[in-house]
Amino acid sequence: MNFAEIWETLLPKPFYKNRSSKEKNIYMGIKIGDRVRFLNSTGGGVVKKFINKEMVEVEDEDGFGVPTLIRECVIVETENTIHTQEKRKDPSKQKLEDKKPQVVIDEDDVEEYKPTETAEGEKINVYLAFVPMDIKQLSFTSYETYLINDSNYYLAYNIASSNGKIAMSRSAGYIQPNTKIFIEELKKEQLNDIELLNVQILALKQGKSYSIKPTYDVEVKINAVKFYKLHSFVENDFFDEPALLCEIIKNDIGYGSDVINEESLDKIISSKETKFVAKVSKKQNIPDIIEIDLHIGQLLDNLNGLSNADMLEYQLSKFNETMQENLSRKGQKIVFIHGKGEGVLRKEIITQLKTKYGNCQYQDASFREYGFGATMVTIK
């Protein structure tokens, strides 16, 4: 039994299961030879074959076969009425049930799906995407929610609303490599229901060996305010229209867009950390001065997923690391460049100097050289 068959026994049956052949033919519609257009991207063509129960191959105008999710196809001409185009509503205004294409599947037409793999696809990258149905009406529009699998792995997933202790599943199933699937249509009044999501992911490959990935259980905080701001919706590689993207897993590391899983914090920091080098400069008539730039942008390459508290904790860890390395060097002067800002980092540095390094002297560094954003410490 392959992976798809295993999950079909565990998950709710698709809409075409448990029906007689006659019922299937009545309830479903897409057949080989039908002309379709793509629901969420430009283009279309003629259905040439069924790849599996979820995908068909669509031949475009240039004669190229394009593997496409059945749910992403909208019939414009049937095989029997090839000269009569069916009139349909604007996909962005259709109800969710109208967007799910009806499918008749001939088992003889189904071929084993063999995903195309890429070198970068060996790292797991997963996103939740929110696409406004009418971006010109952000105050009122609904959103299409998608799960994006940007990897070479099959992913079993569960997405659940949560209050931190109790969760309710919103969608569960599996997604094929390098594809996206529609999850739900989200109305404005439902935004509060997704402020906290739990996303669970299990990654594997079918019929071949693969690198074992961890089982991901990521808590994601969704900022509802972003849904009211036009700049939150950006151009991206997954949709023709702007979308709000939320990183769930980035390069095998699981974390949310606004909060971070504590167990993976150390892994995230170590993956983003650049080589920390203290700059030493010669000054006339005074001992060598060590300059340490504590601006977070100088310490980490990527700040995605880190809260203000996480960044402050990391800056203080570098402050303490430098102090410990130089405590034995009497007379050593160290300038910590922290910037003016709101003064939070400076206050924390002063507090630690008083509590941990009481034998050291400190003062504001030279305004002429560093402005108001630096503190000089002298080791005693």
mmCIF file of N, CA and C in Angstrom, residues 206 234 291 307 350:
data_model
loop_
_atom_site.group_PDB
_atom_site.id
_atom_site.type_symbol
_atom_site.label_atom_id
_atom_site.label_comp_id
_atom_site.label_asym_id
_atom_site.label_seq_id
_atom_site.Cartn_x
_atom_site.Cartn_y
_atom_site.Cartn_z
ATOM 1 N N GLN A 206 8.098 8.707 -1.526
ATOM 2 C CA GLN A 206 7.533 7.417 -1.895
ATOM 3 C C GLN A 206 8.482 6.644 -2.802
ATOM 4 N N VAL A 234 2.208 40.981 -1.055
ATOM 5 C CA VAL A 234 3.379 41.244 -1.889
ATOM 6 C C VAL A 234 3.408 40.306 -3.096
ATOM 7 N N GLU A 291 36.014 47.559 19.739
ATOM 8 C CA GLU A 291 34.692 48.091 19.382
ATOM 9 C C GLU A 291 33.765 46.930 19.043
ATOM 10 N N SER A 307 11.313 37.628 17.723
ATOM 11 C CA SER A 307 10.602 38.725 18.368
ATOM 12 C C SER A 307 11.608 39.730 18.918
ATOM 13 N N ILE A 350 23.664 48.571 31.156
ATOM 14 C CA ILE A 350 24.018 49.236 32.417
ATOM 15 C C ILE A 350 23.629 48.376 33.603
#
